[in-house]
mmCIF file of C-alpha atoms in Angstrom:
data_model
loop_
_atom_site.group_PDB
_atom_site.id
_atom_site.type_symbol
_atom_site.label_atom_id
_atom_site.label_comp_id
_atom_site.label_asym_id
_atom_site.label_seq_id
_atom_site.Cartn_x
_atom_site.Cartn_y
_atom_site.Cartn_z
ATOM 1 C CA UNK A 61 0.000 0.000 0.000
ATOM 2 C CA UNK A 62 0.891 3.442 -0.942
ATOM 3 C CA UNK A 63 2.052 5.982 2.062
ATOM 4 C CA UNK A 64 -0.674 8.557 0.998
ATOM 5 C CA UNK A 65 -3.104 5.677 0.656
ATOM 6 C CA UNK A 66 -2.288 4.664 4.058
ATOM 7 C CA UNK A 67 -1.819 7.882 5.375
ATOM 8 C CA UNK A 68 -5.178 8.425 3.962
ATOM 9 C CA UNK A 69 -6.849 5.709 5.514
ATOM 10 C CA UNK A 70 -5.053 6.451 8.959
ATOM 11 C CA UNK A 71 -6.466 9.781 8.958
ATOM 12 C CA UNK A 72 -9.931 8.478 8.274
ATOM 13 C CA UNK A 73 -9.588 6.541 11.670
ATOM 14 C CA UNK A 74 -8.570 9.419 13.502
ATOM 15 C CA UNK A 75 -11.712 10.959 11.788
ATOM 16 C CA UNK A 76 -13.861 8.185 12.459
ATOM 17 C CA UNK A 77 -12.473 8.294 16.337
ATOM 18 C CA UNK A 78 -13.123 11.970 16.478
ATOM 19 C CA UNK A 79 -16.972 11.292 15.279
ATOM 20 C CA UNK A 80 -17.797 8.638 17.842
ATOM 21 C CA UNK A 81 -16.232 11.161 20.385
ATOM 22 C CA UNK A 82 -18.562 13.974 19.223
ATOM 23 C CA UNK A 83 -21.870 12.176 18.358
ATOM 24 C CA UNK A 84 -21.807 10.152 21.209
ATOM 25 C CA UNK A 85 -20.772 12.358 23.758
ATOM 26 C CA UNK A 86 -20.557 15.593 22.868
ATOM 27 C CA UNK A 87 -17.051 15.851 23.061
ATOM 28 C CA UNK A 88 -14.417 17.363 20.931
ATOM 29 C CA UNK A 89 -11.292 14.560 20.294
ATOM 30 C CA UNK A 90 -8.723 17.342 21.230
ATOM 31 C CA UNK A 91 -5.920 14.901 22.790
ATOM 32 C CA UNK A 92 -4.162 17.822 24.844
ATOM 33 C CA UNK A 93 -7.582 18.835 26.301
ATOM 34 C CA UNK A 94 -8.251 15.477 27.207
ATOM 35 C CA UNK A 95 -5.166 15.285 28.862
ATOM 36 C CA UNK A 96 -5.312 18.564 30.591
ATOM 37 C CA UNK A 97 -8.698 18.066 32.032
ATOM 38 C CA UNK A 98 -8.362 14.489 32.696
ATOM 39 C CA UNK A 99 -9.067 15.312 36.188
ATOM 40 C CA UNK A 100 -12.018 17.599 35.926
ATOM 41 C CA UNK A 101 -15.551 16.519 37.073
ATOM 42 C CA UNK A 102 -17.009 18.016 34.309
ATOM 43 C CA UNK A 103 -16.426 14.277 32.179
ATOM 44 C CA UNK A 104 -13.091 13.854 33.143
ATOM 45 C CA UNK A 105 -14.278 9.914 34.598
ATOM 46 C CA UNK A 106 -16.976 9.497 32.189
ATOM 47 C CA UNK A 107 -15.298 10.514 28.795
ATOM 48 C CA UNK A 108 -11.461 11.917 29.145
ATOM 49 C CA UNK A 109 -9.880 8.761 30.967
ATOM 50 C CA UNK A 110 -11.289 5.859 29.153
ATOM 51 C CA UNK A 111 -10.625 7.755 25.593
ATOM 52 C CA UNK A 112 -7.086 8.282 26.959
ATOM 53 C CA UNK A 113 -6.732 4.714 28.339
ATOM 54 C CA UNK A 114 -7.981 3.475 24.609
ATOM 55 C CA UNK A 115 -4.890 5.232 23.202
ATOM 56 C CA UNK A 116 -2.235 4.325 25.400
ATOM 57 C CA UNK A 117 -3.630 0.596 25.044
ATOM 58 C CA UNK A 118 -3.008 0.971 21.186
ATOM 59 C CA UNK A 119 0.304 2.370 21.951
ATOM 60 C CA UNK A 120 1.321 -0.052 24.626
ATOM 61 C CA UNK A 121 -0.068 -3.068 22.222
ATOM 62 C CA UNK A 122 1.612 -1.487 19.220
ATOM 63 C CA UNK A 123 5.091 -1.102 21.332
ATOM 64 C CA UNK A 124 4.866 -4.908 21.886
ATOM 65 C CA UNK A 125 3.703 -6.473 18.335
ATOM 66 C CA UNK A 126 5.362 -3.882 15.933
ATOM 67 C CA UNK A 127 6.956 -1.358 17.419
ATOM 68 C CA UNK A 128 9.130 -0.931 14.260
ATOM 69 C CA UNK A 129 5.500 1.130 12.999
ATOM 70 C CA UNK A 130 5.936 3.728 16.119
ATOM 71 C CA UNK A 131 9.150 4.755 14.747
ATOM 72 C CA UNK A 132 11.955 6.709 16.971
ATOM 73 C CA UNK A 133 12.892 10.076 17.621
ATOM 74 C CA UNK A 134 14.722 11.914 14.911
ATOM 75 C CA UNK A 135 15.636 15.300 17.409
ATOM 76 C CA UNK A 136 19.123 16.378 17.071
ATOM 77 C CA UNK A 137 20.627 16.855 20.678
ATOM 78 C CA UNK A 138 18.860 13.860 22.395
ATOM 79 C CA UNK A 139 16.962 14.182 25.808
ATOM 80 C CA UNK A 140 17.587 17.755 26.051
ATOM 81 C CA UNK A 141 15.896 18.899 22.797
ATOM 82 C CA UNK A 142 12.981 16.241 23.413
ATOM 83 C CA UNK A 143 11.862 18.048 26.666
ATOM 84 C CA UNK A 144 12.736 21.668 25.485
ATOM 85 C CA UNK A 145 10.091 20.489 22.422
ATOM 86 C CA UNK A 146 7.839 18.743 24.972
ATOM 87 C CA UNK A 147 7.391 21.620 27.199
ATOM 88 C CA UNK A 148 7.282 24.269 24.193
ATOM 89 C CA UNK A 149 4.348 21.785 22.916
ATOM 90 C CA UNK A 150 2.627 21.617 26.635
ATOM 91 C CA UNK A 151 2.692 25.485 26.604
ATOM 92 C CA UNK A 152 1.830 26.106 23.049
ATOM 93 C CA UNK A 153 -1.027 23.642 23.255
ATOM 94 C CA UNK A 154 -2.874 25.169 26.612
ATOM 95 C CA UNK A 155 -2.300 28.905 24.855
ATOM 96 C CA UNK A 156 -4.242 28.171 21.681
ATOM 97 C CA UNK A 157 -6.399 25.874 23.140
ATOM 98 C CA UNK A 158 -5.770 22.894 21.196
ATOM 99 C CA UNK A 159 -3.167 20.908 19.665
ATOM 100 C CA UNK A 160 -2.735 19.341 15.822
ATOM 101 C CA UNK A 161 -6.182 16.755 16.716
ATOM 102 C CA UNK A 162 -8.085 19.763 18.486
ATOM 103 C CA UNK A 163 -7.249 22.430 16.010
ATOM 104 C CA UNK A 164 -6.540 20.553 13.334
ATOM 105 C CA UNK A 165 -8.895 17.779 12.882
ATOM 106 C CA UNK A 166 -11.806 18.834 15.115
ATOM 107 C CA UNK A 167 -11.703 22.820 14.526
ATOM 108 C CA UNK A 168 -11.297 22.866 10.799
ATOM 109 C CA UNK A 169 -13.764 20.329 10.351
ATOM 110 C CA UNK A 170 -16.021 22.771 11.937
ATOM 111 C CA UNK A 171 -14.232 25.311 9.673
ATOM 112 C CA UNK A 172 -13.747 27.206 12.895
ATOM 113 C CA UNK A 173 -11.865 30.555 12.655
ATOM 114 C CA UNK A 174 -9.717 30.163 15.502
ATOM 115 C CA UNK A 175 -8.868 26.930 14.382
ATOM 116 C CA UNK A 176 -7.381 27.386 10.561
ATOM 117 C CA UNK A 177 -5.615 30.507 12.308
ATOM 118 C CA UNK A 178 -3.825 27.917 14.694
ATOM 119 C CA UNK A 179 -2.982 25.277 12.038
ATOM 120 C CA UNK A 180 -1.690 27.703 9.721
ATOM 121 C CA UNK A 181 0.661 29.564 12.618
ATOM 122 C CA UNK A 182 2.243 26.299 13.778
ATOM 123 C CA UNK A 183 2.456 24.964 10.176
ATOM 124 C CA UNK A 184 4.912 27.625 9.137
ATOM 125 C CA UNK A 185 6.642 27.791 12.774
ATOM 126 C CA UNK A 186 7.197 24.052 12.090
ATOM 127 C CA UNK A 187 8.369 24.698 8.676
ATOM 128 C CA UNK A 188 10.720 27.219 9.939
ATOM 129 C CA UNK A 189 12.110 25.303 12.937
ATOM 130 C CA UNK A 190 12.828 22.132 10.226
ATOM 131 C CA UNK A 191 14.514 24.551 7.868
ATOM 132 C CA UNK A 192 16.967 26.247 10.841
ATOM 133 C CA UNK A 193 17.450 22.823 12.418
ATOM 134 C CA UNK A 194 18.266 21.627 8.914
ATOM 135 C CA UNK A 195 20.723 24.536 8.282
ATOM 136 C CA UNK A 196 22.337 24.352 11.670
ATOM 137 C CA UNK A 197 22.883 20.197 11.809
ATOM 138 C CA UNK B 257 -50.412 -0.181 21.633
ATOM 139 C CA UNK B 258 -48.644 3.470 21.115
ATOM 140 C CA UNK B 259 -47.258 2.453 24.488
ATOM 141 C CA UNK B 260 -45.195 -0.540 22.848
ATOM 142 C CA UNK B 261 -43.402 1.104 20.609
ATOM 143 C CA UNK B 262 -39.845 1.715 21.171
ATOM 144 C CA UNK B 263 -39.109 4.620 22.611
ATOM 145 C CA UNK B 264 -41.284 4.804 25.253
ATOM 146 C CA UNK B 265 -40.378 6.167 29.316
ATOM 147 C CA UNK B 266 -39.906 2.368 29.946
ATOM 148 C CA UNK B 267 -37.246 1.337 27.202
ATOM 149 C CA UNK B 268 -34.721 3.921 28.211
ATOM 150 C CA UNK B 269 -31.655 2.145 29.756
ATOM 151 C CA UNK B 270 -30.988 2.972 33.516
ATOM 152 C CA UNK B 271 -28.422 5.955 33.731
ATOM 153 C CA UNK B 272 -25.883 3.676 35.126
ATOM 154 C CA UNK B 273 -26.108 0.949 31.733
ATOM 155 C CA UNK B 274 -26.169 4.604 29.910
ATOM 156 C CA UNK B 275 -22.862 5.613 31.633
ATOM 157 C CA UNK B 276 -20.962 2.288 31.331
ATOM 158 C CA UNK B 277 -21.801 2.031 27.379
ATOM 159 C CA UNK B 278 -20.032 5.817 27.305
ATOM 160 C CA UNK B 279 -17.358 4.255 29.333
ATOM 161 C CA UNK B 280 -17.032 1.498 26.995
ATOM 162 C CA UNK B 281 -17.896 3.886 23.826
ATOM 163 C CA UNK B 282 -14.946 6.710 24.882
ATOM 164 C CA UNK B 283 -12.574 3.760 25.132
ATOM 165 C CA UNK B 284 -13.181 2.662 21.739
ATOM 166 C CA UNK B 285 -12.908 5.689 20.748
ATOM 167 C CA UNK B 286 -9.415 6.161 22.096
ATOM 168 C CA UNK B 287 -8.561 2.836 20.719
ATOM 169 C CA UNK B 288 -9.784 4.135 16.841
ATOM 170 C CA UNK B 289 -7.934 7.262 17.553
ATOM 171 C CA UNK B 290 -4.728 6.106 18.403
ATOM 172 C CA UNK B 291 -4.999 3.506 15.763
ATOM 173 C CA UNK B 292 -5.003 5.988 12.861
ATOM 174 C CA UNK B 293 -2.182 7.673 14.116
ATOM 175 C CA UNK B 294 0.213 4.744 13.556
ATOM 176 C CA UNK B 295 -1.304 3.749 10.569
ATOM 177 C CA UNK B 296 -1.122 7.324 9.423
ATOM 178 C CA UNK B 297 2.634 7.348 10.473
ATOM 179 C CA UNK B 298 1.434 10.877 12.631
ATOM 180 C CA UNK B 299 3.612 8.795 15.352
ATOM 181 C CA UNK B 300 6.890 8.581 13.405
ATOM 182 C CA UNK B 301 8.850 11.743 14.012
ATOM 183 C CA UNK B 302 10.932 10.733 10.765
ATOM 184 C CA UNK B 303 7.521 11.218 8.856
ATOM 185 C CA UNK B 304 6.674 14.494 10.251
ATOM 186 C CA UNK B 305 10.082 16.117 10.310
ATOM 187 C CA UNK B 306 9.461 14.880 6.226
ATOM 188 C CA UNK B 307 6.423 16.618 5.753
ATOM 189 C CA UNK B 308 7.603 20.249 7.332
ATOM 190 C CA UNK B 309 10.671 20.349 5.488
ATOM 191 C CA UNK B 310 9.517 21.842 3.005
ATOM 192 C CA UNK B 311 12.406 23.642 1.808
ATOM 193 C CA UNK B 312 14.001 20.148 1.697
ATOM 194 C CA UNK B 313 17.132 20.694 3.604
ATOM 195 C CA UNK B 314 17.114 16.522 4.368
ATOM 196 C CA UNK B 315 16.115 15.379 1.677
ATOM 197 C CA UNK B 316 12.702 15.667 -0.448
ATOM 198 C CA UNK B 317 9.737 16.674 1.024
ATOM 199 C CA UNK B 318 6.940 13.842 1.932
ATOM 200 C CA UNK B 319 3.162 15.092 1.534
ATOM 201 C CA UNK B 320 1.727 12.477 2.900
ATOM 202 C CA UNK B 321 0.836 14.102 6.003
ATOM 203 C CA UNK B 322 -1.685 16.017 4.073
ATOM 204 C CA UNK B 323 -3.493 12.794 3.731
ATOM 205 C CA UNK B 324 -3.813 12.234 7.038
ATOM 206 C CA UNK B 325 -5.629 15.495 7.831
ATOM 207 C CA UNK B 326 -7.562 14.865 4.281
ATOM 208 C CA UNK B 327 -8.401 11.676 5.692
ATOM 209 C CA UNK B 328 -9.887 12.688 8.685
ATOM 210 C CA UNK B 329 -11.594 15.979 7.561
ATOM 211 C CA UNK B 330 -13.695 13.794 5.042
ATOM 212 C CA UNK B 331 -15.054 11.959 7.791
ATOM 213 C CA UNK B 332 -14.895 14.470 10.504
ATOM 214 C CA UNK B 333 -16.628 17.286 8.709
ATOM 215 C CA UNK B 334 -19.680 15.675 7.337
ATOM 216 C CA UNK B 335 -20.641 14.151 10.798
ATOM 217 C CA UNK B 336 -19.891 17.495 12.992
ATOM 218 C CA UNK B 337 -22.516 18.579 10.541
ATOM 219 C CA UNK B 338 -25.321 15.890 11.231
ATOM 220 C CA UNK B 339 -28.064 17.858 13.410
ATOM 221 C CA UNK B 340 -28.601 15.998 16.405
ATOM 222 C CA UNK B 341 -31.134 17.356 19.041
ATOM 223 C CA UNK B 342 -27.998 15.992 21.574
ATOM 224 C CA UNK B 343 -25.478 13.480 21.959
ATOM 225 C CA UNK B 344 -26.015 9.541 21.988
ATOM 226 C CA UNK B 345 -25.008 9.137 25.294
ATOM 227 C CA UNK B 346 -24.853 12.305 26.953
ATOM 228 C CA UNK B 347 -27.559 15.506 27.734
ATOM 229 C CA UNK B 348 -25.432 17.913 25.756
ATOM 230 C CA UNK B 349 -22.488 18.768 22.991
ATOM 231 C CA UNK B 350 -19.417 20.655 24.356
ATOM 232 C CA UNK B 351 -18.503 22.756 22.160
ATOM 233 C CA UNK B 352 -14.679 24.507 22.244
ATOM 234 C CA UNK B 353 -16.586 28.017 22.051
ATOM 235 C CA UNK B 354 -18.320 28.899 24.938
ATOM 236 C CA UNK B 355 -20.057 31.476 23.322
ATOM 237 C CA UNK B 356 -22.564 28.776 21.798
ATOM 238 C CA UNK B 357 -23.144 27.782 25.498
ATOM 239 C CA UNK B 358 -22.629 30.782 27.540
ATOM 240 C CA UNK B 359 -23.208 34.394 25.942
ATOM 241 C CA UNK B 360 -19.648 36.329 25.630
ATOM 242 C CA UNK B 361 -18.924 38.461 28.769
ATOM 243 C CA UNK B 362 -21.463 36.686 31.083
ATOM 244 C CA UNK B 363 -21.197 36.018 34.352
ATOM 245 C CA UNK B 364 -21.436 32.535 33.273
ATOM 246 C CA UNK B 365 -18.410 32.464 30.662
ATOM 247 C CA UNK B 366 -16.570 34.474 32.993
ATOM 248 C CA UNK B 367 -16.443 31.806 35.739
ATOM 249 C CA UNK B 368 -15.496 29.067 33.225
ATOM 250 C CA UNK B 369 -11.678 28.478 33.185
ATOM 251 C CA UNK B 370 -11.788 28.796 29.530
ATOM 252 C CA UNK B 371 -13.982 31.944 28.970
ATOM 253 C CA UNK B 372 -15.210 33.110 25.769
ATOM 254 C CA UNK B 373 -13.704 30.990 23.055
ATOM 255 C CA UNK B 374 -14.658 32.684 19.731
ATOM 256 C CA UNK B 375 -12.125 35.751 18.902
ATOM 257 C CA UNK B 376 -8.639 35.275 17.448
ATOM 258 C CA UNK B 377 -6.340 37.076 20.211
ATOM 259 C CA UNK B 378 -3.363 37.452 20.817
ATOM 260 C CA UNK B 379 -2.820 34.089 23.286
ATOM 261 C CA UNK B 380 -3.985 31.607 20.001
ATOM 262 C CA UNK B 381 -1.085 33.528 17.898
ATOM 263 C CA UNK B 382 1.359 32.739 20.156
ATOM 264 C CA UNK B 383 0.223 29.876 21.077
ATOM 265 C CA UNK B 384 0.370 28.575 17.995
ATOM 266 C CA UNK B 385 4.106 30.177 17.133
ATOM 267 C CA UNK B 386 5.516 28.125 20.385
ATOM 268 C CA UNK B 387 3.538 24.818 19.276
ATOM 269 C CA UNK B 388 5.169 24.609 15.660
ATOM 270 C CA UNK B 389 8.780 25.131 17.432
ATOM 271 C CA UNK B 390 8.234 22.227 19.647
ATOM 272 C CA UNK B 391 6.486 20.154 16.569
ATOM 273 C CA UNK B 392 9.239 20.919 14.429
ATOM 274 C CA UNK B 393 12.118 20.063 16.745
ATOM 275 C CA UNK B 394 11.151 16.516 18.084
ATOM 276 C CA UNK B 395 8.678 15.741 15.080
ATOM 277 C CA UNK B 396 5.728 14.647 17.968
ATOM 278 C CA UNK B 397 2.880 16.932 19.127
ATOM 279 C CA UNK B 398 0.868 15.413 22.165
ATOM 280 C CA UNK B 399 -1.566 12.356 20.531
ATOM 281 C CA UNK B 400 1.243 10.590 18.531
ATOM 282 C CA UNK B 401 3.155 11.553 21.712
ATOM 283 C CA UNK B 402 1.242 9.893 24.065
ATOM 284 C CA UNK B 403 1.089 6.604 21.768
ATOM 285 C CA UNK B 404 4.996 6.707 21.200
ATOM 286 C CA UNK B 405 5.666 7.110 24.906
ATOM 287 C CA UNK B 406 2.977 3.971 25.607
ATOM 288 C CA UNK B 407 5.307 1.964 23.330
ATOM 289 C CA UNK B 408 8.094 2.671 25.457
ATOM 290 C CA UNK B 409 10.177 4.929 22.732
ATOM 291 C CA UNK B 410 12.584 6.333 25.072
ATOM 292 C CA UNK B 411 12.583 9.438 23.250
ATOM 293 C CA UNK B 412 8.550 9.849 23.244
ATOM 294 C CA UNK B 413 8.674 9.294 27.389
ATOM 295 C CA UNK B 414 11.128 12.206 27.747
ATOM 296 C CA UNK B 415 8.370 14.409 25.422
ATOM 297 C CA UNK B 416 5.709 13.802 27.425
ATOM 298 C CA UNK B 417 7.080 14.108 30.496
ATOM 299 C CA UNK B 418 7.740 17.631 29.922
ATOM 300 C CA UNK B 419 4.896 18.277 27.488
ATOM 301 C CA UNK B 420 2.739 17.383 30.455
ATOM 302 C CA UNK B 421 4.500 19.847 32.789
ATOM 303 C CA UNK B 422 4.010 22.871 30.203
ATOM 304 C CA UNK B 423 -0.147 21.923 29.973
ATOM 305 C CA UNK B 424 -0.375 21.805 33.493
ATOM 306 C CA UNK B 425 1.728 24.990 34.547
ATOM 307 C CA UNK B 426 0.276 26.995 31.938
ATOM 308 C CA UNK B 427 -3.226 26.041 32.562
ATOM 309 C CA UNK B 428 -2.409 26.873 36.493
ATOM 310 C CA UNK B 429 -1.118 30.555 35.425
ATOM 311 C CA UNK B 430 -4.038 30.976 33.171
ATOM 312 C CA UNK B 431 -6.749 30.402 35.710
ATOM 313 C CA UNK B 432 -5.238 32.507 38.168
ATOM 314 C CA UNK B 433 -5.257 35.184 35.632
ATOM 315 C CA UNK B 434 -8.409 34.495 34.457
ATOM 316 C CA UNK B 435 -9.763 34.878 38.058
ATOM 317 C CA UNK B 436 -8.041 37.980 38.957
ATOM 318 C CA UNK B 437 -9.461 39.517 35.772
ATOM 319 C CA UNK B 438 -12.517 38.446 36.551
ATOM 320 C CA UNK B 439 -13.072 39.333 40.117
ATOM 321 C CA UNK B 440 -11.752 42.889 39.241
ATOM 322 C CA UNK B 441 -14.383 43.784 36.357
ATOM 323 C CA UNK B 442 -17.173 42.039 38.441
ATOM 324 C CA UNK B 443 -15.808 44.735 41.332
ATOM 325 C CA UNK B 444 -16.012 47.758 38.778
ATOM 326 C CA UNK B 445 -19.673 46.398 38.029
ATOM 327 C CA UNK B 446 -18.931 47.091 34.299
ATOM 328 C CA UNK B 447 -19.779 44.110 32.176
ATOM 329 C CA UNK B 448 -18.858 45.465 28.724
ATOM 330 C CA UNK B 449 -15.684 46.138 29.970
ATOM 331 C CA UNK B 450 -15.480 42.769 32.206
ATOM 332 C CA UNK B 451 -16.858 41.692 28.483
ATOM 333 C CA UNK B 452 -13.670 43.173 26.460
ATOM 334 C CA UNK B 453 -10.994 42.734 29.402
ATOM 335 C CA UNK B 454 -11.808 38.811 30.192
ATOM 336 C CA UNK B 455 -12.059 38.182 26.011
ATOM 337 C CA UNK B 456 -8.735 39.661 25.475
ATOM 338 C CA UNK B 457 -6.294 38.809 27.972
ATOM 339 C CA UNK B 458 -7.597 34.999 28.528
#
């Protein structure tokens, strides 16, 4: 299978996921939401936890079977650079209010203004930050 | 016989079979989610790193990322816009805006940790300027993240760890600001201004 037919049909999952979390409950699939608010009454028991639990099963089953599909880090510097680009993600995320499922997925599929605003900033910061790393290595 | 039909007061599943099925249904949902992403490849940093370099400075760039969000877009965007009276399982939809829940500069959006959710400000903007750094230099935001680290990829755990930190501290900071703002409008007994002040600076 092709990597855009796969990526294709990959993203349709996450769709798919996304839809179940939104017509069911009423929830938007934003994963650093879910993770922020884990805690919160307000469906943090009855929604946030089991969703999260559902993904770190996949992961924890996937690191097992085939974890040659997970892939490994590519950062230049090692553990350093990996928690600098963890905690500028944390931050960034709880700013704009959403993170690449959040914003990307669930905002522009409700083609929300905020949301393509987002996607669009951290798509060319990204760009940029490849580019200088690239330059730099 | 109109009694019989499905439907009816005495068909409805107890709340506690209702809340177990949205245990079961959220979990699934997880499980879906976090599929995609490694099918996808969203959890390979190689394959993201790929996609933003654009300008090609390691080698050619690799679209297929594009798919992925194509991919989920075609499903996503047809079902957020199925009209539903309210959700399967639960008594409402919670929206990211709070403005479709709670009118703008209300006492009501003003108490919610997350305010008014509906104007492009300042926050979003940089927000989203510190979120493509961090995606661009370890090739992971926080799903793909969370589904590398479960795998045990040494690097992924390290992410987390300190993506988790950032959320949490930020979120902390916000609130408090949030709260101060609020407390002072509600004291000046303005709420346009309470309206504009909490909008902007949250």
């Amino acid at each position: 299978m092709s990597a855009l037919v796969q990526s294709f049909i990959g993203g349709a999952l996450i769709g798919t996921a996304a839809s179940i979390a939104w017509l069911a409950h009423g929830r938007i699939a934003g994963i650093s939401g879910t993770i922020t608010r884990v805690f919160d009454g307000d469906g943090g028991i009855g929604f946030r936890m089991p969703f999260l639990l559902g993904l770190v099963a996949v992961g924890v089953i996937a690191g097992i079977t085939r974890s040659s599909a997970i892939g490994a880090t590519v950062a230049p510097g090692g553990a350093g650079t990996l928690a600098l680009a963890g905690l500028l993600v944390g931050v960034g995320s709880q700013l704009q209010n959403g993170c690449t499922s959040g914003h990307g997925v669930c905002g522009l599929a409700r083609n929300s203004p905020r949301s393509w605003i987002a996607v669009a900033t951290f798509m060319l910061t990204g760009v940029v930050t490849v580019a200088v790393v690239g330059a730099l290595r | 016989m109109i009694g019989a039909t499905a439907g009816s007061p005495g068909d409805q599943p107890s709340p506690g079979t209702t809340r177990a099925i949205g245990v079961v249904v959220a979990a699934l949902s997880g499980l879906v989610f976090g599929l995609g992403l490694i099918i996808s490849g969203m959890t390979d940093p190689s394959k993201i790193v790929g996609f933003l370099d654009v300008a090609g400075v390691r080698g050619h760039w690799d679209p297929s990322l594009a798919l992925v969000m194509a991919g989920a877009l075609a499903v996503h965007a047809p079902a957020v816009r199925l009209v539903l009276r309210r959700p399967l399982l639960a008594n409402s939809f919670v929206g990211p805006e709070r403005s479709t829940i709670a009118s703008p500069g209300s006492a009501e959006a003003c108490s919610t940790p997350w305010g008014v959710r509906s104007t492009i400000d300042r926050q979003l903007v940089i927000g989203a300027v510190i979120f493509g750094i961090g995606w661009g230099l370890a090739g992971y935001c926080p799903g793909p993240g969370l589904v590398a680290a479960s795998a045990r990829s040494g690097g992924a755990l390290t992410f987390v760890a300190a993506m988790v930190v950032g959320l949490f501290v930020t979120r902390a900071l916000r609130r408090k600001k949030l709260y101060t703002c609020c407390t002072s409008r509600a004291r000046s007994g303005s709420i346009d201004s309470h309206r504009t002040g909490c909008a902007t600076s949250v």
